Amino acid sequence: MISALIIDDEPLARMVVQEYLQAFPQIEVLQECGDGFEGLKAIQQHQPDLIFLDVQMPKINGFEMLELVDNPPAVIFATAFDEYAIKAFEAHAVDYLLKPFSKERFTKAIEKLLAQAPAGPTPVTKTNPLLEEAAQSPGQNERIVVKTGTKVKIISVQDVEYLQADDDYVSVITAEGAFLKNKTMAFFEKTLDPRYFVRVHRSYIIAIQQITRLDPYEKDSHLAILKSGAKIPVSKTGYVKLKQVLGI
C-alpha cells in the first residue's frame, strides 16, 4: 500500500482526487487537509509516501509548506499555479497536474508513480536551486515562514532587522529573537525588496529602516549601527550599495 495525503483548500478539488483514486486501490488516503498548516501537521503525524499538493492556499502556500518538512514525501502537484513555476518541479516531483485536469491525465501521473516501484517514490529535493526559484511566488517577499519546534511562525518582513548567514541556514533577526530558515543568502537577496533590504556583506542583509548611522571601521569597511544597537559589518561593495539606496 502507498499512503497518501490530499492537501488542497478547495473541497471540490479534493473530491476529484478521491474520485480518480478509486481506480487505484493500492493508494490509501490517510487524510484530507484544507491548508498548509494542517498539511504540515498531517505529514509529521502520518509520514505518508505521497502527497497530492496544491500551491495556492491560504496561510502558507504549498512551496512554503514543503520547506518546513524535514523529509518531504513524493509529491504530485495538483494546482492552477503558473506553469512556469510548476515546470521547475518536473525533475523533483513525481508529476504535476494543471487544473482542471482530466481523469486520463491523472491516471498518467499515478502510472508514473507506480513505475518507480520497488525503489519507491522519489521525494522532492528541498535544497535544489529550482525549488528556490519556484518558491518566489507572489506574497513570499512580504513574509518569511519558519518552523520553531513543532510550531510554524510567519514573520512579516517589516519586523526583520537583519539576516545573517549561519552555516547552511540563514538567521532571521527580529525584536523577538533569531529564527533559522533553510535558505541561502542569495535567495533572500533576490527575493526581498531591494528598496528596503541591502546585502551589505557576504554574511549580512540589513533592513534599511533599522539603520541609525554608519561608522568608519578598518580600512575601507564600515559598521552599520542599528536601532537595536547591533553592529553589522559593511564591506566596501556593501557600502556602495547602501549609499545608492540612501541617496548619499
Short mmCIF file of N, CA, C and O in Angstrom, two decimals, residues 72-199:
data_model
loop_
_atom_site.label_atom_id
_atom_site.label_comp_id
_atom_site.label_asym_id
_atom_site.label_seq_id
_atom_site.Cartn_x
_atom_site.Cartn_y
_atom_site.Cartn_z
N PRO A 72 10.67 15.47 2.97
CA PRO A 72 9.47 15.56 2.14
C PRO A 72 9.14 14.23 1.46
O PRO A 72 10.05 13.54 0.98
N PRO A 73 7.87 13.85 1.43
CA PRO A 73 7.48 12.66 0.69
C PRO A 73 7.45 12.95 -0.81
O PRO A 73 7.74 14.07 -1.24
N ALA A 74 7.10 11.95 -1.58
CA ALA A 74 6.90 12.18 -3.01
C ALA A 74 5.71 13.12 -3.19
O ALA A 74 4.78 13.12 -2.38
N VAL A 75 5.76 13.94 -4.24
CA VAL A 75 4.72 14.94 -4.45
C VAL A 75 4.15 14.86 -5.85
O VAL A 75 4.90 14.76 -6.83
N ILE A 76 2.84 14.89 -5.95
CA ILE A 76 2.15 15.14 -7.21
C ILE A 76 1.41 16.46 -7.02
O ILE A 76 0.52 16.57 -6.19
N PHE A 77 1.86 17.48 -7.75
CA PHE A 77 1.21 18.78 -7.64
C PHE A 77 -0.10 18.75 -8.42
O PHE A 77 -0.16 18.26 -9.55
N ALA A 78 -1.15 19.29 -7.81
CA ALA A 78 -2.45 19.43 -8.46
C ALA A 78 -2.87 20.88 -8.23
O ALA A 78 -3.38 21.21 -7.18
N THR A 79 -2.62 21.72 -9.20
CA THR A 79 -2.71 23.16 -8.94
C THR A 79 -3.02 23.96 -10.19
O THR A 79 -2.80 23.49 -11.31
N ALA A 80 -3.51 25.16 -9.97
CA ALA A 80 -3.72 26.11 -11.07
C ALA A 80 -2.60 27.14 -11.10
O ALA A 80 -2.69 28.13 -11.82
N PHE A 81 -1.53 26.90 -10.32
CA PHE A 81 -0.42 27.85 -10.24
C PHE A 81 0.26 28.00 -11.59
O PHE A 81 0.26 27.08 -12.41
N ASP A 82 0.86 29.17 -11.82
CA ASP A 82 1.52 29.44 -13.09
C ASP A 82 2.43 28.30 -13.52
O ASP A 82 3.25 27.81 -12.76
N GLU A 83 2.32 27.93 -14.76
CA GLU A 83 3.04 26.78 -15.27
C GLU A 83 4.56 26.97 -15.24
O GLU A 83 5.30 26.01 -15.09
N TYR A 84 5.03 28.21 -15.35
CA TYR A 84 6.47 28.42 -15.38
C TYR A 84 7.12 27.92 -14.10
O TYR A 84 8.24 27.38 -14.10
N ALA A 85 6.43 28.12 -12.97
CA ALA A 85 6.98 27.68 -11.70
C ALA A 85 6.84 26.17 -11.53
O ALA A 85 7.74 25.51 -11.03
N ILE A 86 5.71 25.64 -11.97
CA ILE A 86 5.49 24.22 -11.83
C ILE A 86 6.52 23.43 -12.64
O ILE A 86 7.00 22.39 -12.21
N LYS A 87 6.92 23.95 -13.79
CA LYS A 87 7.90 23.24 -14.62
C LYS A 87 9.22 23.07 -13.90
O LYS A 87 9.96 22.12 -14.16
N ALA A 88 9.52 23.98 -12.97
CA ALA A 88 10.75 23.86 -12.21
C ALA A 88 10.75 22.62 -11.33
O ALA A 88 11.80 22.17 -10.88
N PHE A 89 9.57 22.06 -11.09
CA PHE A 89 9.47 20.90 -10.22
C PHE A 89 9.44 19.59 -10.99
O PHE A 89 9.43 18.53 -10.39
N GLU A 90 9.40 19.64 -12.29
CA GLU A 90 9.20 18.41 -13.04
C GLU A 90 10.23 17.34 -12.71
O GLU A 90 9.90 16.17 -12.61
N ALA A 91 11.47 17.75 -12.53
CA ALA A 91 12.51 16.78 -12.24
C ALA A 91 12.59 16.42 -10.77
O ALA A 91 13.34 15.53 -10.38
N HIS A 92 11.79 17.09 -9.94
CA HIS A 92 11.91 16.90 -8.50
C HIS A 92 10.59 16.52 -7.85
O HIS A 92 10.49 16.46 -6.64
N ALA A 93 9.59 16.27 -8.65
CA ALA A 93 8.32 15.78 -8.15
C ALA A 93 7.90 14.64 -9.08
O ALA A 93 8.39 14.53 -10.20
N VAL A 94 7.00 13.79 -8.60
CA VAL A 94 6.53 12.70 -9.44
C VAL A 94 5.90 13.26 -10.70
O VAL A 94 6.18 12.82 -11.82
N ASP A 95 5.05 14.28 -10.54
CA ASP A 95 4.37 14.86 -11.69
C ASP A 95 3.64 16.12 -11.22
O ASP A 95 3.58 16.41 -10.03
N TYR A 96 3.12 16.88 -12.18
CA TYR A 96 2.25 18.00 -11.82
C TYR A 96 1.02 17.95 -12.70
O TYR A 96 1.06 17.57 -13.87
N LEU A 97 -0.09 18.29 -12.08
CA LEU A 97 -1.37 18.31 -12.77
C LEU A 97 -1.89 19.73 -12.76
O LEU A 97 -2.07 20.32 -11.71
N LEU A 98 -2.10 20.29 -13.93
CA LEU A 98 -2.57 21.66 -14.04
C LEU A 98 -4.10 21.66 -14.09
O LEU A 98 -4.71 21.08 -14.99
N LYS A 99 -4.72 22.27 -13.09
CA LYS A 99 -6.18 22.28 -13.00
C LYS A 99 -6.80 23.09 -14.14
O LYS A 99 -6.24 24.11 -14.53
N PRO A 100 -7.94 22.67 -14.64
CA PRO A 100 -8.64 21.40 -14.36
C PRO A 100 -8.02 20.27 -15.17
O PRO A 100 -7.76 20.42 -16.36
N PHE A 101 -7.74 19.16 -14.54
CA PHE A 101 -7.11 18.03 -15.22
C PHE A 101 -8.11 16.90 -15.39
O PHE A 101 -9.05 16.73 -14.61
N SER A 102 -7.91 16.11 -16.44
CA SER A 102 -8.81 15.01 -16.76
C SER A 102 -8.42 13.76 -15.99
O SER A 102 -7.33 13.66 -15.42
N LYS A 103 -9.31 12.79 -16.01
CA LYS A 103 -9.02 11.50 -15.37
C LYS A 103 -7.85 10.82 -16.06
O LYS A 103 -7.02 10.16 -15.41
N GLU A 104 -7.78 10.99 -17.38
CA GLU A 104 -6.70 10.37 -18.14
C GLU A 104 -5.35 10.96 -17.73
O GLU A 104 -4.36 10.23 -17.57
N ARG A 105 -5.32 12.28 -17.57
CA ARG A 105 -4.06 12.93 -17.17
C ARG A 105 -3.68 12.51 -15.75
O ARG A 105 -2.50 12.29 -15.45
N PHE A 106 -4.66 12.37 -14.87
CA PHE A 106 -4.41 11.92 -13.50
C PHE A 106 -3.86 10.50 -13.51
O PHE A 106 -2.91 10.19 -12.79
N THR A 107 -4.44 9.66 -14.34
CA THR A 107 -4.01 8.26 -14.44
C THR A 107 -2.54 8.17 -14.86
O THR A 107 -1.77 7.36 -14.34
N LYS A 108 -2.14 9.01 -15.80
CA LYS A 108 -0.75 9.02 -16.24
C LYS A 108 0.19 9.37 -15.08
O LYS A 108 1.28 8.80 -14.96
N ALA A 109 -0.23 10.31 -14.24
CA ALA A 109 0.59 10.69 -13.09
C ALA A 109 0.75 9.53 -12.12
O ALA A 109 1.85 9.27 -11.61
N ILE A 110 -0.33 8.80 -11.86
CA ILE A 110 -0.27 7.66 -10.95
C ILE A 110 0.56 6.54 -11.55
O ILE A 110 1.34 5.88 -10.84
N GLU A 111 0.42 6.31 -12.84
CA GLU A 111 1.23 5.27 -13.50
C GLU A 111 2.71 5.60 -13.42
O GLU A 111 3.56 4.72 -13.26
N LYS A 112 3.03 6.88 -13.51
CA LYS A 112 4.41 7.33 -13.36
C LYS A 112 4.92 7.03 -11.96
O LYS A 112 6.05 6.59 -11.76
N LEU A 113 4.06 7.27 -10.96
CA LEU A 113 4.40 6.98 -9.57
C LEU A 113 4.65 5.49 -9.39
O LEU A 113 5.67 5.08 -8.82
N LEU A 114 3.73 4.66 -9.87
CA LEU A 114 3.82 3.22 -9.67
C LEU A 114 5.00 2.61 -10.42
O LEU A 114 5.55 1.60 -10.00
N ALA A 115 5.40 3.25 -11.51
CA ALA A 115 6.54 2.74 -12.29
C ALA A 115 7.85 2.87 -11.53
O ALA A 115 8.84 2.22 -11.88
N GLN A 116 7.87 3.69 -10.49
CA GLN A 116 9.08 3.88 -9.70
C GLN A 116 9.30 2.76 -8.70
O GLN A 116 10.37 2.65 -8.11
N ALA A 117 8.31 1.92 -8.49
CA ALA A 117 8.45 0.78 -7.60
C ALA A 117 9.45 -0.20 -8.22
O ALA A 117 9.57 -0.29 -9.44
N PRO A 118 10.21 -1.00 -7.43
CA PRO A 118 10.10 -1.10 -5.98
C PRO A 118 10.96 -0.10 -5.21
O PRO A 118 11.00 -0.12 -3.99
N ALA A 119 11.67 0.75 -5.94
CA ALA A 119 12.54 1.70 -5.24
C ALA A 119 11.75 2.69 -4.40
O ALA A 119 12.24 3.24 -3.43
N GLY A 120 10.48 2.89 -4.79
CA GLY A 120 9.63 3.81 -4.03
C GLY A 120 9.63 5.18 -4.65
O GLY A 120 10.51 5.54 -5.45
N PRO A 121 8.66 6.01 -4.29
CA PRO A 121 8.54 7.36 -4.83
C PRO A 121 9.77 8.20 -4.51
O PRO A 121 10.40 8.05 -3.47
N THR A 122 10.10 9.09 -5.42
CA THR A 122 11.23 9.99 -5.23
C THR A 122 10.77 11.25 -4.52
O THR A 122 9.91 11.95 -5.02
N PRO A 123 11.33 11.57 -3.35
CA PRO A 123 10.90 12.77 -2.63
C PRO A 123 11.41 14.03 -3.30
O PRO A 123 12.38 14.00 -4.04
N VAL A 124 10.74 15.14 -3.01
CA VAL A 124 11.19 16.43 -3.51
C VAL A 124 12.51 16.79 -2.85
O VAL A 124 12.71 16.55 -1.66
N THR A 125 13.44 17.35 -3.61
CA THR A 125 14.71 17.81 -3.07
C THR A 125 14.59 19.27 -2.70
O THR A 125 14.54 20.13 -3.56
N LYS A 126 14.55 19.58 -1.40
CA LYS A 126 14.29 20.94 -0.95
C LYS A 126 15.42 21.91 -1.28
O LYS A 126 15.20 23.09 -1.46
N THR A 127 16.65 21.39 -1.33
CA THR A 127 17.78 22.29 -1.46
C THR A 127 18.14 22.62 -2.91
O THR A 127 19.05 23.39 -3.15
N ASN A 128 17.41 22.04 -3.88
CA ASN A 128 17.73 22.30 -5.27
C ASN A 128 17.42 23.75 -5.63
O ASN A 128 16.40 24.30 -5.22
N PRO A 129 18.29 24.40 -6.42
CA PRO A 129 18.05 25.79 -6.80
C PRO A 129 16.72 26.02 -7.50
O PRO A 129 16.14 27.10 -7.40
N LEU A 130 16.22 24.99 -8.21
CA LEU A 130 14.94 25.15 -8.90
C LEU A 130 13.80 25.35 -7.91
O LEU A 130 12.85 26.07 -8.18
N LEU A 131 13.90 24.69 -6.77
CA LEU A 131 12.88 24.87 -5.74
C LEU A 131 12.89 26.30 -5.23
O LEU A 131 11.85 26.91 -5.02
N GLU A 132 14.08 26.84 -5.03
CA GLU A 132 14.18 28.22 -4.55
C GLU A 132 13.61 29.18 -5.59
O GLU A 132 12.94 30.15 -5.25
N GLU A 133 13.87 28.90 -6.87
CA GLU A 133 13.35 29.78 -7.92
C GLU A 133 11.83 29.75 -7.95
O GLU A 133 11.18 30.79 -8.01
N ALA A 134 11.27 28.56 -7.89
CA ALA A 134 9.82 28.44 -7.96
C ALA A 134 9.15 28.95 -6.69
O ALA A 134 8.00 29.37 -6.72
N ALA A 135 9.87 28.90 -5.59
CA ALA A 135 9.29 29.35 -4.32
C ALA A 135 9.08 30.85 -4.25
O ALA A 135 8.44 31.35 -3.33
N GLN A 136 9.61 31.57 -5.22
CA GLN A 136 9.46 33.02 -5.20
C GLN A 136 8.12 33.41 -5.81
O GLN A 136 8.03 34.09 -6.81
N SER A 137 7.06 32.91 -5.19
CA SER A 137 5.72 33.18 -5.66
C SER A 137 5.20 34.47 -5.06
O SER A 137 5.75 34.97 -4.08
N PRO A 138 4.12 35.02 -5.63
CA PRO A 138 3.58 36.28 -5.09
C PRO A 138 3.29 36.20 -3.60
O PRO A 138 2.73 35.23 -3.13
N GLY A 139 3.70 37.22 -2.87
CA GLY A 139 3.43 37.26 -1.43
C GLY A 139 4.60 36.81 -0.59
O GLY A 139 4.72 37.16 0.58
N GLN A 140 5.51 36.01 -1.18
CA GLN A 140 6.61 35.49 -0.37
C GLN A 140 7.71 36.51 -0.13
O GLN A 140 8.61 36.27 0.66
N ASN A 141 7.66 37.65 -0.81
CA ASN A 141 8.62 38.71 -0.50
C ASN A 141 8.09 39.61 0.60
O ASN A 141 8.72 40.60 0.96
N GLU A 142 6.94 39.27 1.17
CA GLU A 142 6.35 40.05 2.24
C GLU A 142 6.36 39.31 3.57
O GLU A 142 6.00 39.86 4.60
N ARG A 143 6.81 38.05 3.56
CA ARG A 143 6.80 37.26 4.79
C ARG A 143 7.87 36.19 4.71
O ARG A 143 8.35 35.82 3.63
N ILE A 144 8.26 35.69 5.87
CA ILE A 144 9.20 34.59 5.97
C ILE A 144 8.57 33.57 6.90
O ILE A 144 8.21 33.89 8.04
N VAL A 145 8.40 32.36 6.43
CA VAL A 145 7.77 31.31 7.22
C VAL A 145 8.85 30.40 7.79
O VAL A 145 9.69 29.88 7.05
N VAL A 146 8.86 30.24 9.10
CA VAL A 146 9.86 29.41 9.76
C VAL A 146 9.17 28.41 10.69
O VAL A 146 8.02 28.60 11.08
N LYS A 147 9.91 27.36 11.03
CA LYS A 147 9.39 26.38 11.97
C LYS A 147 10.22 26.44 13.24
O LYS A 147 11.45 26.39 13.20
N THR A 148 9.55 26.61 14.38
CA THR A 148 10.21 26.61 15.68
C THR A 148 9.66 25.44 16.48
O THR A 148 8.56 25.51 17.00
N GLY A 149 10.45 24.36 16.54
CA GLY A 149 9.94 23.15 17.18
C GLY A 149 8.85 22.56 16.32
O GLY A 149 9.03 22.30 15.14
N THR A 150 7.67 22.40 16.89
CA THR A 150 6.53 21.87 16.13
C THR A 150 5.61 22.98 15.64
O THR A 150 4.61 22.71 15.00
N LYS A 151 5.97 24.23 15.94
CA LYS A 151 5.12 25.35 15.57
C LYS A 151 5.63 26.06 14.32
O LYS A 151 6.83 26.05 14.03
N VAL A 152 4.71 26.68 13.60
CA VAL A 152 5.05 27.45 12.41
C VAL A 152 4.84 28.93 12.72
O VAL A 152 3.81 29.31 13.28
N LYS A 153 5.82 29.74 12.38
CA LYS A 153 5.73 31.17 12.64
C LYS A 153 5.86 31.93 11.33
O LYS A 153 6.74 31.65 10.51
N ILE A 154 4.98 32.89 11.12
CA ILE A 154 5.02 33.75 9.94
C ILE A 154 5.57 35.11 10.36
O ILE A 154 4.97 35.80 11.18
N ILE A 155 6.71 35.47 9.80
CA ILE A 155 7.37 36.73 10.15
C ILE A 155 7.15 37.73 9.01
O ILE A 155 7.52 37.47 7.87
N SER A 156 6.54 38.85 9.32
CA SER A 156 6.42 39.91 8.33
C SER A 156 7.79 40.51 8.08
O SER A 156 8.58 40.70 9.02
N VAL A 157 8.11 40.82 6.81
CA VAL A 157 9.43 41.39 6.52
C VAL A 157 9.59 42.74 7.20
O VAL A 157 10.72 43.19 7.42
N GLN A 158 8.50 43.39 7.56
CA GLN A 158 8.58 44.67 8.26
C GLN A 158 9.16 44.50 9.67
O GLN A 158 9.63 45.48 10.27
N ASP A 159 9.12 43.28 10.19
CA ASP A 159 9.65 43.02 11.53
C ASP A 159 11.10 42.54 11.51
O ASP A 159 11.70 42.34 12.56
N VAL A 160 11.65 42.37 10.32
CA VAL A 160 13.02 41.86 10.20
C VAL A 160 14.02 43.00 10.38
O VAL A 160 13.90 44.05 9.74
N GLU A 161 14.99 42.80 11.26
CA GLU A 161 16.05 43.79 11.46
C GLU A 161 17.23 43.52 10.53
O GLU A 161 17.75 44.42 9.89
N TYR A 162 17.64 42.28 10.49
CA TYR A 162 18.69 41.87 9.55
C TYR A 162 18.71 40.36 9.42
O TYR A 162 18.07 39.65 10.20
N LEU A 163 19.43 39.88 8.42
CA LEU A 163 19.61 38.45 8.22
C LEU A 163 21.10 38.15 8.22
O LEU A 163 21.91 38.93 7.71
N GLN A 164 21.45 37.01 8.80
CA GLN A 164 22.85 36.64 8.93
C GLN A 164 23.06 35.20 8.48
O GLN A 164 22.30 34.30 8.86
N ALA A 165 24.08 34.96 7.67
CA ALA A 165 24.40 33.60 7.25
C ALA A 165 24.80 32.78 8.47
O ALA A 165 25.54 33.25 9.34
N ASP A 166 24.29 31.55 8.53
CA ASP A 166 24.54 30.68 9.69
C ASP A 166 24.72 29.25 9.18
O ASP A 166 23.78 28.47 9.13
N ASP A 167 25.96 28.92 8.78
CA ASP A 167 26.26 27.62 8.17
C ASP A 167 25.36 27.39 6.95
O ASP A 167 25.37 28.18 6.04
N ASP A 168 24.56 26.32 6.99
CA ASP A 168 23.68 26.03 5.86
C ASP A 168 22.33 26.72 5.97
O ASP A 168 21.42 26.45 5.18
N TYR A 169 22.18 27.59 6.95
CA TYR A 169 20.92 28.28 7.19
C TYR A 169 21.13 29.79 7.15
O TYR A 169 22.26 30.28 7.01
N VAL A 170 20.03 30.51 7.29
CA VAL A 170 20.08 31.96 7.46
C VAL A 170 19.32 32.29 8.74
O VAL A 170 18.20 31.82 8.95
N SER A 171 19.93 33.09 9.61
CA SER A 171 19.26 33.55 10.83
C SER A 171 18.48 34.82 10.50
O SER A 171 19.05 35.79 10.00
N VAL A 172 17.19 34.78 10.78
CA VAL A 172 16.32 35.94 10.58
C VAL A 172 16.19 36.62 11.93
O VAL A 172 15.60 36.06 12.86
N ILE A 173 16.73 37.82 12.06
CA ILE A 173 16.78 38.50 13.35
C ILE A 173 15.63 39.51 13.45
O ILE A 173 15.48 40.40 12.61
N THR A 174 14.83 39.37 14.50
CA THR A 174 13.73 40.29 14.78
C THR A 174 13.83 40.72 16.24
O THR A 174 14.69 40.23 16.99
N ALA A 175 12.93 41.60 16.66
CA ALA A 175 12.92 42.02 18.06
C ALA A 175 12.58 40.85 18.99
O ALA A 175 12.94 40.86 20.17
N GLU A 176 11.89 39.84 18.46
CA GLU A 176 11.52 38.67 19.25
C GLU A 176 12.66 37.69 19.41
O GLU A 176 12.63 36.83 20.29
N GLY A 177 13.66 37.78 18.53
CA GLY A 177 14.78 36.84 18.59
C GLY A 177 15.23 36.42 17.21
O GLY A 177 14.86 37.03 16.20
N ALA A 178 16.03 35.36 17.17
CA ALA A 178 16.57 34.84 15.91
C ALA A 178 15.84 33.56 15.52
O ALA A 178 15.56 32.70 16.36
N PHE A 179 15.54 33.43 14.22
CA PHE A 179 14.83 32.27 13.70
C PHE A 179 15.59 31.72 12.50
O PHE A 179 15.94 32.48 11.58
N LEU A 180 15.87 30.42 12.51
CA LEU A 180 16.62 29.82 11.42
C LEU A 180 15.71 29.46 10.26
O LEU A 180 14.61 28.95 10.42
N LYS A 181 16.21 29.74 9.05
CA LYS A 181 15.49 29.42 7.82
C LYS A 181 16.43 28.66 6.90
O LYS A 181 17.56 29.07 6.66
N ASN A 182 15.95 27.53 6.38
CA ASN A 182 16.77 26.70 5.50
C ASN A 182 16.75 27.26 4.08
O ASN A 182 16.17 26.69 3.16
N LYS A 183 17.39 28.42 3.93
CA LYS A 183 17.52 29.10 2.64
C LYS A 183 18.93 29.65 2.53
O LYS A 183 19.72 29.59 3.46
N THR A 184 19.24 30.22 1.38
CA THR A 184 20.55 30.83 1.18
C THR A 184 20.45 32.34 1.24
O THR A 184 19.38 32.92 1.04
N MET A 185 21.58 33.00 1.47
CA MET A 185 21.60 34.45 1.43
C MET A 185 21.25 34.95 0.03
O MET A 185 20.59 35.98 -0.13
N ALA A 186 21.69 34.20 -0.98
CA ALA A 186 21.39 34.58 -2.36
C ALA A 186 19.89 34.58 -2.62
O ALA A 186 19.36 35.44 -3.34
N PHE A 187 19.18 33.63 -2.02
CA PHE A 187 17.73 33.57 -2.17
C PHE A 187 17.08 34.83 -1.61
O PHE A 187 16.24 35.46 -2.26
N PHE A 188 17.46 35.21 -0.39
CA PHE A 188 16.86 36.40 0.22
C PHE A 188 17.27 37.67 -0.50
O PHE A 188 16.47 38.61 -0.63
N GLU A 189 18.50 37.73 -0.98
CA GLU A 189 18.95 38.90 -1.72
C GLU A 189 18.10 39.09 -2.97
O GLU A 189 17.77 40.22 -3.36
N LYS A 190 17.71 37.99 -3.59
CA LYS A 190 16.92 38.04 -4.81
C LYS A 190 15.43 38.27 -4.52
O LYS A 190 14.72 38.90 -5.30
N THR A 191 14.97 37.76 -3.37
CA THR A 191 13.55 37.79 -3.06
C THR A 191 13.09 39.07 -2.37
O THR A 191 12.04 39.63 -2.69
N LEU A 192 13.87 39.56 -1.41
CA LEU A 192 13.47 40.75 -0.65
C LEU A 192 13.55 42.01 -1.50
O LEU A 192 14.39 42.13 -2.38
N ASP A 193 12.66 42.95 -1.22
CA ASP A 193 12.59 44.20 -1.98
C ASP A 193 13.89 44.99 -1.79
O ASP A 193 14.22 45.38 -0.67
N PRO A 194 14.63 45.24 -2.89
CA PRO A 194 15.92 45.95 -2.78
C PRO A 194 15.79 47.39 -2.33
O PRO A 194 16.79 48.02 -1.98
N ARG A 195 14.57 47.92 -2.32
CA ARG A 195 14.37 49.28 -1.80
C ARG A 195 14.46 49.32 -0.29
O ARG A 195 14.72 50.38 0.30
N TYR A 196 14.25 48.17 0.35
CA TYR A 196 14.19 48.14 1.80
C TYR A 196 15.24 47.22 2.44
O TYR A 196 15.47 47.29 3.65
N PHE A 197 15.85 46.36 1.63
CA PHE A 197 16.87 45.45 2.16
C PHE A 197 18.10 45.49 1.27
O PHE A 197 17.99 45.46 0.04
N VAL A 198 19.28 45.55 1.89
CA VAL A 198 20.52 45.60 1.14
C VAL A 198 21.50 44.57 1.71
O VAL A 198 21.68 44.48 2.93
N ARG A 199 22.12 43.83 0.82
CA ARG A 199 23.17 42.91 1.26
C ARG A 199 24.45 43.71 1.39
O ARG A 199 25.08 44.09 0.40
#
